[in-house]
Each structure stands twice: as C-alpha cells, then as structure tokens.
Backbone as a printed PyTorch tensor [residue, N CA C, xyz], in Angstrom:
tensor([[[108.6500, 113.5000,  86.9540],
         [110.0260, 113.4370,  86.5130],
         [110.0150, 113.3490,  84.9960]],

        [[110.8340, 114.1400,  84.3710],
         [110.9420, 114.0970,  82.9180],
         [112.1870, 113.2960,  82.5450]],

        [[112.0190, 112.3730,  81.6110],
         [113.1390, 111.6200,  81.0530],
         [113.0450, 111.7250,  79.5410]],

        [[113.8020, 112.6520,  78.9750],
         [113.7220, 112.8780,  77.5360],
         [112.3430, 113.3660,  77.1590]],

        [[111.7090, 112.6710,  76.2370],
         [110.3600, 113.0340,  75.7970],
         [109.2760, 112.4620,  76.7020]],

        [[109.6700, 111.6950,  77.7150],
         [108.6920, 111.0470,  78.5900],
         [108.5180, 111.8060,  79.8950]],

        [[107.3170, 111.7380,  80.4290],
         [107.0240, 112.3020,  81.7420],
         [106.5800, 111.1490,  82.6250]],

        [[107.2040, 111.0040,  83.7820],
         [106.8710, 109.9320,  84.7130],
         [106.1520, 110.5520,  85.9030]],

        [[104.9500, 110.0520,  86.1600],
         [104.1530, 110.5270,  87.2860],
         [103.9310, 109.3480,  88.2180]],

        [[104.4800, 109.4140,  89.4160],
         [104.2500, 108.3820,  90.4310],
         [103.1070, 108.8430,  91.3090]],

        [[102.0760, 108.0460,  91.4020],
         [100.9340, 108.3540,  92.2620],
         [100.8240, 107.2320,  93.2810]],

        [[100.9550, 107.5800,  94.5360],
         [100.8800, 106.6060,  95.6120],
         [ 99.7100, 106.9760,  96.5060]],

        [[ 98.8520, 106.0110,  96.7880],
         [ 97.6860, 106.2580,  97.6330],
         [ 97.3030, 104.9680,  98.3430]],

        [[ 96.4590, 105.0940,  99.3650],
         [ 95.9970, 103.8940, 100.0540],
         [ 94.7740, 103.3000,  99.3640]],

        [[ 94.2290, 104.0090,  98.3890],
         [ 93.1020, 103.5320,  97.5910],
         [ 92.9660, 104.4470,  96.3750]],

        [[ 92.3400, 103.9340,  95.3410],
         [ 92.1000, 104.7200,  94.1350],
         [ 90.6420, 104.6040,  93.7410]],

        [[ 90.1100, 105.6660,  93.1750],
         [ 88.7650, 105.6200,  92.6190],
         [ 88.8890, 105.6090,  91.0960]],

        [[ 87.7990, 105.2920,  90.4360],
         [ 87.7640, 105.1760,  88.9850],
         [ 88.3420, 106.4210,  88.3120]],

        [[ 89.3050, 106.2400,  87.4540],
         [ 89.9450, 107.2920,  86.6550],
         [ 90.7730, 108.2710,  87.4900]],

        [[ 91.0230, 107.9660,  88.7440],
         [ 91.7470, 108.9040,  89.6040],
         [ 93.1250, 109.2630,  89.0330]],

        [[ 93.9030, 108.2720,  88.6620],
         [ 95.2400, 108.5500,  88.1310],
         [ 95.1470, 109.3470,  86.8330]],

        [[ 94.1920, 109.0230,  85.9760],
         [ 94.0240, 109.7470,  84.7110],
         [ 93.5720, 111.1870,  84.9680]],

        [[ 92.7370, 111.3990,  85.9750],
         [ 92.3000, 112.7530,  86.3060],
         [ 93.4610, 113.5890,  86.8410]],

        [[ 94.2730, 112.9920,  87.6970],
         [ 95.4500, 113.6920,  88.2200],
         [ 96.4130, 114.0070,  87.0730]],

        [[ 96.6630, 113.0280,  86.2050],
         [ 97.5710, 113.2500,  85.0740],
         [ 97.0630, 114.3590,  84.1650]],

        [[ 95.7720, 114.3700,  83.8870],
         [ 95.2100, 115.4150,  83.0190],
         [ 95.4130, 116.8070,  83.5910]],

        [[ 95.2590, 116.9410,  84.8920],
         [ 95.4810, 118.2440,  85.5260],
         [ 96.9580, 118.6120,  85.5200]],

        [[ 97.8290, 117.6320,  85.7680],
         [ 99.2650, 117.9120,  85.7530],
         [ 99.7600, 118.2840,  84.3640]],

        [[ 99.1260, 117.7410,  83.3300],
         [ 99.4920, 118.1210,  81.9610],
         [ 99.2380, 119.6110,  81.7440]],

        [[ 98.1320, 120.1290,  82.2720],
         [ 97.8390, 121.5600,  82.1490],
         [ 98.8920, 122.3960,  82.8640]],

        [[ 99.3350, 121.9290,  84.0240],
         [100.3770, 122.6530,  84.7660],
         [101.6820, 122.6150,  83.9780]],

        [[102.0470, 121.4360,  83.4840],
         [103.2880, 121.3000,  82.7310],
         [103.3080, 122.1160,  81.4550]],

        [[102.1300, 122.3130,  80.8510],
         [102.0300, 123.1040,  79.6210],
         [101.9890, 124.5980,  79.9140]],

        [[101.9710, 124.9580,  81.2030],
         [101.9420, 126.3690,  81.5670],
         [100.5610, 126.9970,  81.5010]],

        [[ 99.5270, 126.1950,  81.3100],
         [ 98.1540, 126.7270,  81.2230],
         [ 97.5260, 126.9030,  82.5930]],

        [[ 98.0520, 126.1940,  83.5910],
         [ 97.6050, 126.3200,  84.9800],
         [ 98.8400, 126.3600,  85.8660]],

        [[ 98.6600, 126.8350,  87.0980],
         [ 99.7870, 126.9490,  88.0260],
         [ 99.8110, 125.7740,  89.0000]],

        [[100.9750, 125.5270,  89.5980],
         [101.0250, 124.5050,  90.6530],
         [100.0630, 124.8250,  91.8040]],

        [[ 99.8730, 126.1020,  92.1160],
         [ 98.9160, 126.4840,  93.1650],
         [ 97.4940, 126.0810,  92.7840]],

        [[ 97.1450, 126.2020,  91.5070],
         [ 95.8250, 125.7760,  91.0320],
         [ 95.6490, 124.2910,  91.2890]],

        [[ 96.6670, 123.5060,  90.9270],
         [ 96.5740, 122.0660,  91.1240],
         [ 96.4180, 121.7340,  92.6020]],

        [[ 97.2110, 122.3530,  93.4330],
         [ 97.1210, 122.0980,  94.8750],
         [ 95.7280, 122.4390,  95.3970]],

        [[ 95.1720, 123.5330,  94.9090],
         [ 93.8430, 123.9670,  95.3410],
         [ 92.7640, 122.9580,  94.9600]],

        [[ 92.7600, 122.5050,  93.7110],
         [ 91.7130, 121.5590,  93.3050],
         [ 91.8980, 120.2170,  93.9980]],

        [[ 93.1450, 119.8520,  94.2330],
         [ 93.4180, 118.5830,  94.9010],
         [ 92.8940, 118.6220,  96.3360]],

        [[ 93.1310, 119.7290,  97.0220],
         [ 92.6590, 119.8800,  98.4050],
         [ 91.1380, 119.9340,  98.4780]],

        [[ 90.4960, 120.5670,  97.5000],
         [ 89.0340, 120.6800,  97.5030],
         [ 88.3560, 119.3550,  97.1830]],

        [[ 89.0500, 118.4840,  96.4390],
         [ 88.4820, 117.1870,  96.1010],
         [ 87.2700, 117.2750,  95.1800]],

        [[ 87.1780, 118.3490,  94.4190],
         [ 86.0440, 118.5500,  93.5090],
         [ 86.5050, 118.2890,  92.0800]],

        [[ 86.1670, 117.1410,  91.5480],
         [ 86.6050, 116.7390,  90.2140],
         [ 86.1890, 117.7330,  89.1310]],

        [[ 85.0830, 118.4370,  89.3270],
         [ 84.6030, 119.3630,  88.2930],
         [ 85.5350, 120.5550,  88.1140]],

        [[ 86.4080, 120.8100,  89.0810],
         [ 87.3540, 121.9280,  88.9810],
         [ 88.6560, 121.5310,  88.2930]],

        [[ 88.8540, 120.2390,  88.1120],
         [ 90.1160, 119.7260,  87.5870],
         [ 90.1810, 119.7780,  86.0700]],

        [[ 91.3380, 119.4160,  85.5490],
         [ 91.5440, 119.3670,  84.1100],
         [ 90.8530, 118.1520,  83.5070]],

        [[ 90.9870, 117.9940,  82.2010],
         [ 90.3510, 116.8570,  81.5260],
         [ 91.0120, 115.5440,  81.9290]],

        [[ 90.2710, 114.4690,  81.8150],
         [ 90.8080, 113.1370,  82.0800],
         [ 91.8170, 112.7920,  80.9860]],

        [[ 93.0180, 112.4320,  81.3750],
         [ 94.0430, 112.0660,  80.3980],
         [ 93.6610, 110.7650,  79.7060]],

        [[ 94.0780, 110.6430,  78.4690],
         [ 93.8550, 109.4040,  77.7300],
         [ 94.6010, 108.2620,  78.4100]],

        [[ 94.0810, 107.0660,  78.2920],
         [ 94.7250, 105.9010,  78.9050],
         [ 96.0290, 105.5320,  78.1930]],

        [[ 96.1770, 105.9350,  76.9420],
         [ 97.3930, 105.6320,  76.1950],
         [ 98.6070, 106.2060,  76.9160]],

        [[ 99.5680, 105.3560,  77.1930],
         [100.7960, 105.8140,  77.8150],
         [100.7730, 105.7980,  79.3300]],

        [[ 99.6480, 105.4760,  79.9340],
         [ 99.5850, 105.3690,  81.3900],
         [ 99.6610, 103.8880,  81.7590]],

        [[100.5600, 103.5440,  82.6810],
         [100.7860, 102.1540,  83.0260],
         [100.7990, 101.9680,  84.5370]],

        [[100.1420, 100.9310,  85.0050],
         [100.2440, 100.5230,  86.3960],
         [101.5440,  99.7530,  86.5290]],

        [[102.4490, 100.2720,  87.3290],
         [103.7690,  99.6630,  87.4230],
         [103.9470,  98.8030,  88.6640]],

        [[103.1840,  99.0680,  89.7140],
         [103.3950,  98.3130,  90.9420],
         [102.1880,  98.4770,  91.8550]],

        [[101.9270,  97.4560,  92.6380],
         [100.9080,  97.5110,  93.6750],
         [101.5660,  97.0470,  94.9590]],

        [[101.4340,  97.8370,  96.0020],
         [102.0160,  97.4640,  97.2860],
         [100.9320,  97.2380,  98.3200]],

        [[101.2240,  96.3700,  99.2690],
         [100.2850,  96.0750, 100.3390],
         [101.0010,  96.2010, 101.6740]],

        [[100.2750,  96.5220, 102.7470],
         [100.9030,  96.6040, 104.0720],
         [101.5680,  95.2810, 104.4510]],

        [[102.5830,  95.3640, 105.2970],
         [103.3280,  94.1760, 105.7220],
         [102.4520,  93.1670, 106.4600]],

        [[101.3410,  93.6240, 107.0130],
         [100.4650,  92.7150, 107.7680],
         [ 99.8410,  91.6320, 106.8830]],

        [[ 99.8750,  91.8280, 105.5640],
         [ 99.3680,  90.8290, 104.6340],
         [100.5450,  90.0100, 104.1170]],

        [[100.5880,  88.7240, 104.4290],
         [101.7510,  87.9110, 104.0580],
         [101.7410,  87.5040, 102.5760]],

        [[101.8910,  88.4880, 101.7190],
         [101.8950,  88.2180, 100.2800],
         [103.3250,  88.0320,  99.8040]],

        [[103.5310,  87.1710,  98.8220],
         [104.8930,  86.9880,  98.3030],
         [105.3850,  88.2600,  97.6220]],

        [[106.6780,  88.4540,  97.6660],
         [107.2890,  89.5850,  96.9780],
         [107.0730,  89.4420,  95.4910]],

        [[106.8270,  90.5640,  94.8310],
         [106.6910,  90.5410,  93.3810],
         [107.7700,  91.4330,  92.7880]],

        [[108.2030,  91.1300,  91.5740],
         [109.2050,  91.9820,  90.9480],
         [108.6440,  93.3690,  90.6860]],

        [[109.5300,  94.3240,  90.5550],
         [109.0960,  95.6730,  90.2010],
         [108.3080,  95.6430,  88.9080]],

        [[107.5610,  96.7100,  88.6570],
         [106.7510,  96.8110,  87.4520],
         [107.5830,  96.7890,  86.1960]],

        [[106.9500,  96.9730,  85.0660],
         [107.6560,  96.9030,  83.7840],
         [108.7550,  97.9610,  83.6860]],

        [[109.8100,  97.6140,  83.0590],
         [110.9320,  98.5320,  82.8750],
         [110.7610,  99.2510,  81.5430]],

        [[109.8650, 100.2350,  81.5380],
         [109.6110, 100.9930,  80.3170],
         [110.6420, 102.0770,  80.1200]],

        [[111.2520, 102.4800,  81.2190],
         [112.2090, 103.5740,  81.2000],
         [113.5850, 103.0030,  81.4830]],

        [[114.5560, 103.3800,  80.6720],
         [115.9050, 102.8440,  80.8390],
         [116.6880, 103.4400,  81.9350]]])
C-alpha cells in the first residue's frame, strides 16, 4: 500500500527466517520500480530459491509492527504496533 512517499508492506507468516522480510521487500522494490514483473516475484516466491530474488533491502525504514500468536496461547492482548502512518 502506498501512502504518499511511503510504501507499506504487510508480511504475515507462521514463521520467519533470517532477513526474510528484508528479502521480500528488496524483491518488491524491483517490481515497484518496474525492473521486474509481478509474475517474476510470484515465480521466485514459489520456487523458494533466495538466489533468484532481488537484493536484501536495507533495514532502515523497516519496522516490526505486531506479533500475533494463536488463541491457544493465553497471552495478554497487546496494543497495535507503532503508529508511524497517520
């Protein structure tokens, strides 16, 4: 989602590996810049081969906003992540 000069990427998964969100963001940046197609992104994502993907995005500007857990874990409710976007 684009909000002015900002791009918001929500990544939801049941687990993450090291740099996963940054790797996904780096590939999506190439698509957004018109250097790669959405079909390219879908293809590399399905193949699960990191060597085919775009560069790892810089950590600057990437924020963990929320962590969710299944209802079976009786954890207290936490407030939503930081309100960086108005």
